[in-house]
Amino acid sequence: MAGSGIFGEIIDGDVFKYYADGEWKKSSSGKAVSIINPTTRKTQYKVQACTQEEVNKVMETAKAAQKSWAKTPLWKRAELLHKAAAILKEHRAPIAEALIKEIAKPAKDAVTEVVRSGDLVSYCAEEGVRILGQGTFLVSDSFPGNERTKYCLTSKIPLGVVLAIPPFNYPVNLAVSKIAPALIAGNSLVLKPPTQGAVACLHMVHCFHLAGFPKGLISCITGKGSEIGDFLTMHPGVNCISFTGGDTGIAISKKAGMIPLQMELGGKDACIVLEDADLDLVAANIVKGGFSYSGQRCTAVKVVLVMESIADTLVEKVKSKVAKLTVGPPEDDCDITPVVSESSANFIEGLVMDAKQKGATFCQEYKREGNLIWPLLLDHVRPDMRIAWEEPFGPVLPVIRIGSVEEGIHHCNASNFGLQGCVFTKDINKAMLISDAMETGTVQINSAPARGPDHFPFQGIKDSGIGSQGITNSINMMTKVKSTVINLPTPSYTMG
Ligand code: NAP
């Protein structure tokens, strides 16, 4: 059970503690933030509302701890990460339970998220050993006008204190995808978990604590992003921000100082379907891509752009699959579970009502009970409807019928987002041309968008983000190149 057994020390009464200086602590604020269970809509857990003084203290200890961590041999850093990964996977059950209660993640997916996170940490340790164990060696006479008198040695050095802010939908996985690269590269790490998902994150942090990382190297500050977020992101002690979430990331980018930013933000992933596509494959991918975790995924299929001539057939196939989705509580491992909050459900409903008013065809009846929204396919959506452009982050999927491939590409590129997209066709030449024309960070050919496997590069363009994720890119992003140049008194040529 969450907060019991080896996790007993992370809770005090009914409030979970925050983690600083290698210890679990109560905030001096005396205040707690409630985490509402999306299914029951009642308070499930409480976490500390940390103060600005506590943030200051954490930044100080993070800076000091980083100095000695950077001197810890790479193989030893990797060893500790492997240990944390094993503990995380061993204790997946209570962490998955927190994911079910805090964010209504279907039971099996909750376990998968924790296991996948352990695998990510291990892979990151291995990749770090490989890529950080290498540098470059340059000689000066390759550049015009130079003799061979300078040898340049470059290596990758840590940035300092990395601030990690993940979103609610994959709180554990998107936290470790920042923590592991930061640590293997020799940085210290301050985590600000999402409020919904904070308890799962605190359990995950305890696994790192149990692995034996040095005091102060990892800290976890809890509290509402709207209250503590600006203080954290603008803190002078922060040397890098890795953020995943919505438009909040755009605001952070404007306020942050001159530090590297990794921003993975929203998406409106388009699925372009050509006339020659295998429509059974397309329908399966649309349902999986559009409705998994009730559409609350950055890479969910968020608009289908289908050629008019095959649209009726495709819509029928998708409809019959949607009818088979199970709807209910996450404990029962239903496909469609309550969305994260009442405000999120209200926002989704607003998009649905706008589409209704403007004449979209409802393939199912719109149904909502509390935060639970039944899966809904909207056909004949037009560009004047909000749902054609906005990210519902819910189980509602618009279909726009297109007269040409160019029309589909145009709709995709007119979006302010550019995370992923996908194209279904049997013609690989056409698929490549469409992929090149789509202004998105990734294009999937004949499959729904996806973030994983976690070592693949993952990036958005336009309002979907800055920089690139994926294990290798994250390690590189959390380092800086350092050069040492050896200057010789006379040119030196090997074997000369
Ligand atoms: P969000 O509202 O932007 O919140 C993300 C994180 O930011 C949370 O930890 C939140 O804490 C924190 N936060 C809020 N205000 C802040 C502030 N002023 N300063 C610093 N941090 C602040 O996003 P969400 O609702 O959790 O997640 C959904 C969004 O994430 C969607 O748009 C989705 O597309 C996007 N997403 C993108 C990716 C990707 O890789 N591209 C992956 C997953 C999700 P609180 O919870 O305490 O408010």
Short mmCIF file of C-alpha atoms and ligand atoms in Angstrom, two decimals, residues 165-170 174 192-196 223-226 229-230 233 243-249 252 255 264-267 297-298 302 391 393 419 451 458 464 469, ligand 1:
data_model
loop_
_atom_site.label_atom_id
_atom_site.label_comp_id
_atom_site.label_asym_id
_atom_site.label_seq_id
_atom_site.Cartn_x
_atom_site.Cartn_y
_atom_site.Cartn_z
CA ILE A 165 9.19 19.56 -13.65
CA PRO A 166 7.10 16.72 -15.12
CA PRO A 167 3.35 16.75 -15.93
CA PHE A 168 0.56 14.72 -14.37
CA ASN A 169 0.06 12.17 -17.13
CA TYR A 170 3.34 10.24 -16.74
CA LEU A 174 8.67 11.82 -17.15
CA LYS A 192 8.97 19.60 -8.50
CA PRO A 193 6.37 16.90 -9.14
CA PRO A 194 2.93 17.66 -10.57
CA THR A 195 0.37 17.97 -7.79
CA GLN A 196 -1.69 15.11 -9.29
CA GLY A 223 3.43 22.41 -3.62
CA LYS A 224 1.18 23.89 -6.26
CA GLY A 225 2.99 24.95 -9.41
CA SER A 226 0.95 28.14 -9.46
CA GLY A 229 6.59 27.37 -9.66
CA ASP A 230 7.83 30.86 -10.50
CA THR A 233 12.05 28.38 -12.24
CA PHE A 243 10.04 20.77 -18.16
CA THR A 244 7.22 18.72 -19.63
CA GLY A 245 3.68 20.05 -19.65
CA GLY A 246 1.37 22.47 -21.39
CA ASP A 247 1.48 26.21 -22.12
CA THR A 248 3.04 26.77 -18.68
CA GLY A 249 6.29 25.85 -20.43
CA ILE A 252 8.59 29.56 -18.08
CA LYS A 255 10.89 34.10 -17.53
CA GLU A 264 8.38 19.25 -24.06
CA LEU A 265 4.96 20.82 -24.42
CA GLY A 266 1.57 20.16 -25.97
CA GLY A 267 0.67 18.62 -29.29
CA ARG A 297 -1.12 11.70 -23.80
CA CYS A 298 1.03 14.34 -25.46
CA LYS A 302 -5.62 14.43 -31.80
CA GLU A 391 -5.74 19.83 -27.56
CA PHE A 393 -6.50 15.94 -23.54
CA LEU A 419 5.01 17.50 -31.78
CA ARG A 451 7.19 8.87 -27.38
CA PHE A 458 11.75 13.01 -29.00
CA SER A 464 5.51 21.95 -28.83
CA GLN A 469 14.59 14.44 -25.38
P1 NAP B 1 0.83 21.76 -16.87
O1 NAP B 1 -0.42 22.27 -16.30
O2 NAP B 1 1.62 22.64 -17.78
O3 NAP B 1 1.74 21.31 -15.63
C1 NAP B 1 3.00 20.72 -15.82
C2 NAP B 1 3.84 20.92 -14.58
O4 NAP B 1 4.08 22.31 -14.39
C3 NAP B 1 3.18 20.43 -13.29
O5 NAP B 1 4.17 19.86 -12.49
C4 NAP B 1 2.68 21.73 -12.66
O6 NAP B 1 2.55 21.65 -11.26
C5 NAP B 1 3.81 22.66 -13.04
N1 NAP B 1 3.50 24.09 -12.99
C6 NAP B 1 2.31 24.71 -13.00
N2 NAP B 1 2.48 26.05 -12.94
C7 NAP B 1 3.81 26.27 -12.90
C8 NAP B 1 4.62 27.43 -12.86
N3 NAP B 1 4.12 28.65 -12.84
N4 NAP B 1 5.96 27.27 -12.83
C9 NAP B 1 6.51 26.05 -12.86
N5 NAP B 1 5.81 24.91 -12.90
C10 NAP B 1 4.45 25.02 -12.93
O7 NAP B 1 0.59 20.40 -17.70
P2 NAP B 1 -0.24 19.12 -17.24
O8 NAP B 1 -1.69 19.47 -17.22
O9 NAP B 1 0.36 18.51 -16.04
O10 NAP B 1 0.06 18.13 -18.45
C11 NAP B 1 -0.66 18.18 -19.65
C12 NAP B 1 0.11 18.87 -20.73
O11 NAP B 1 1.41 18.32 -20.83
C13 NAP B 1 -0.51 18.69 -22.11
O12 NAP B 1 -0.48 19.91 -22.79
C14 NAP B 1 0.41 17.67 -22.78
O13 NAP B 1 0.39 17.72 -24.17
C15 NAP B 1 1.71 18.04 -22.19
N6 NAP B 1 2.65 16.93 -22.28
C16 NAP B 1 3.69 17.02 -23.16
C17 NAP B 1 4.58 15.98 -23.30
C18 NAP B 1 5.73 16.08 -24.25
O14 NAP B 1 6.69 15.37 -24.06
N7 NAP B 1 5.67 16.93 -25.26
C19 NAP B 1 4.43 14.81 -22.53
C20 NAP B 1 3.36 14.74 -21.64
C21 NAP B 1 2.48 15.82 -21.52
P3 NAP B 1 1.07 21.51 -10.59
O15 NAP B 1 0.57 20.18 -10.97
O16 NAP B 1 1.35 21.65 -9.15
O17 NAP B 1 0.26 22.65 -11.13
#
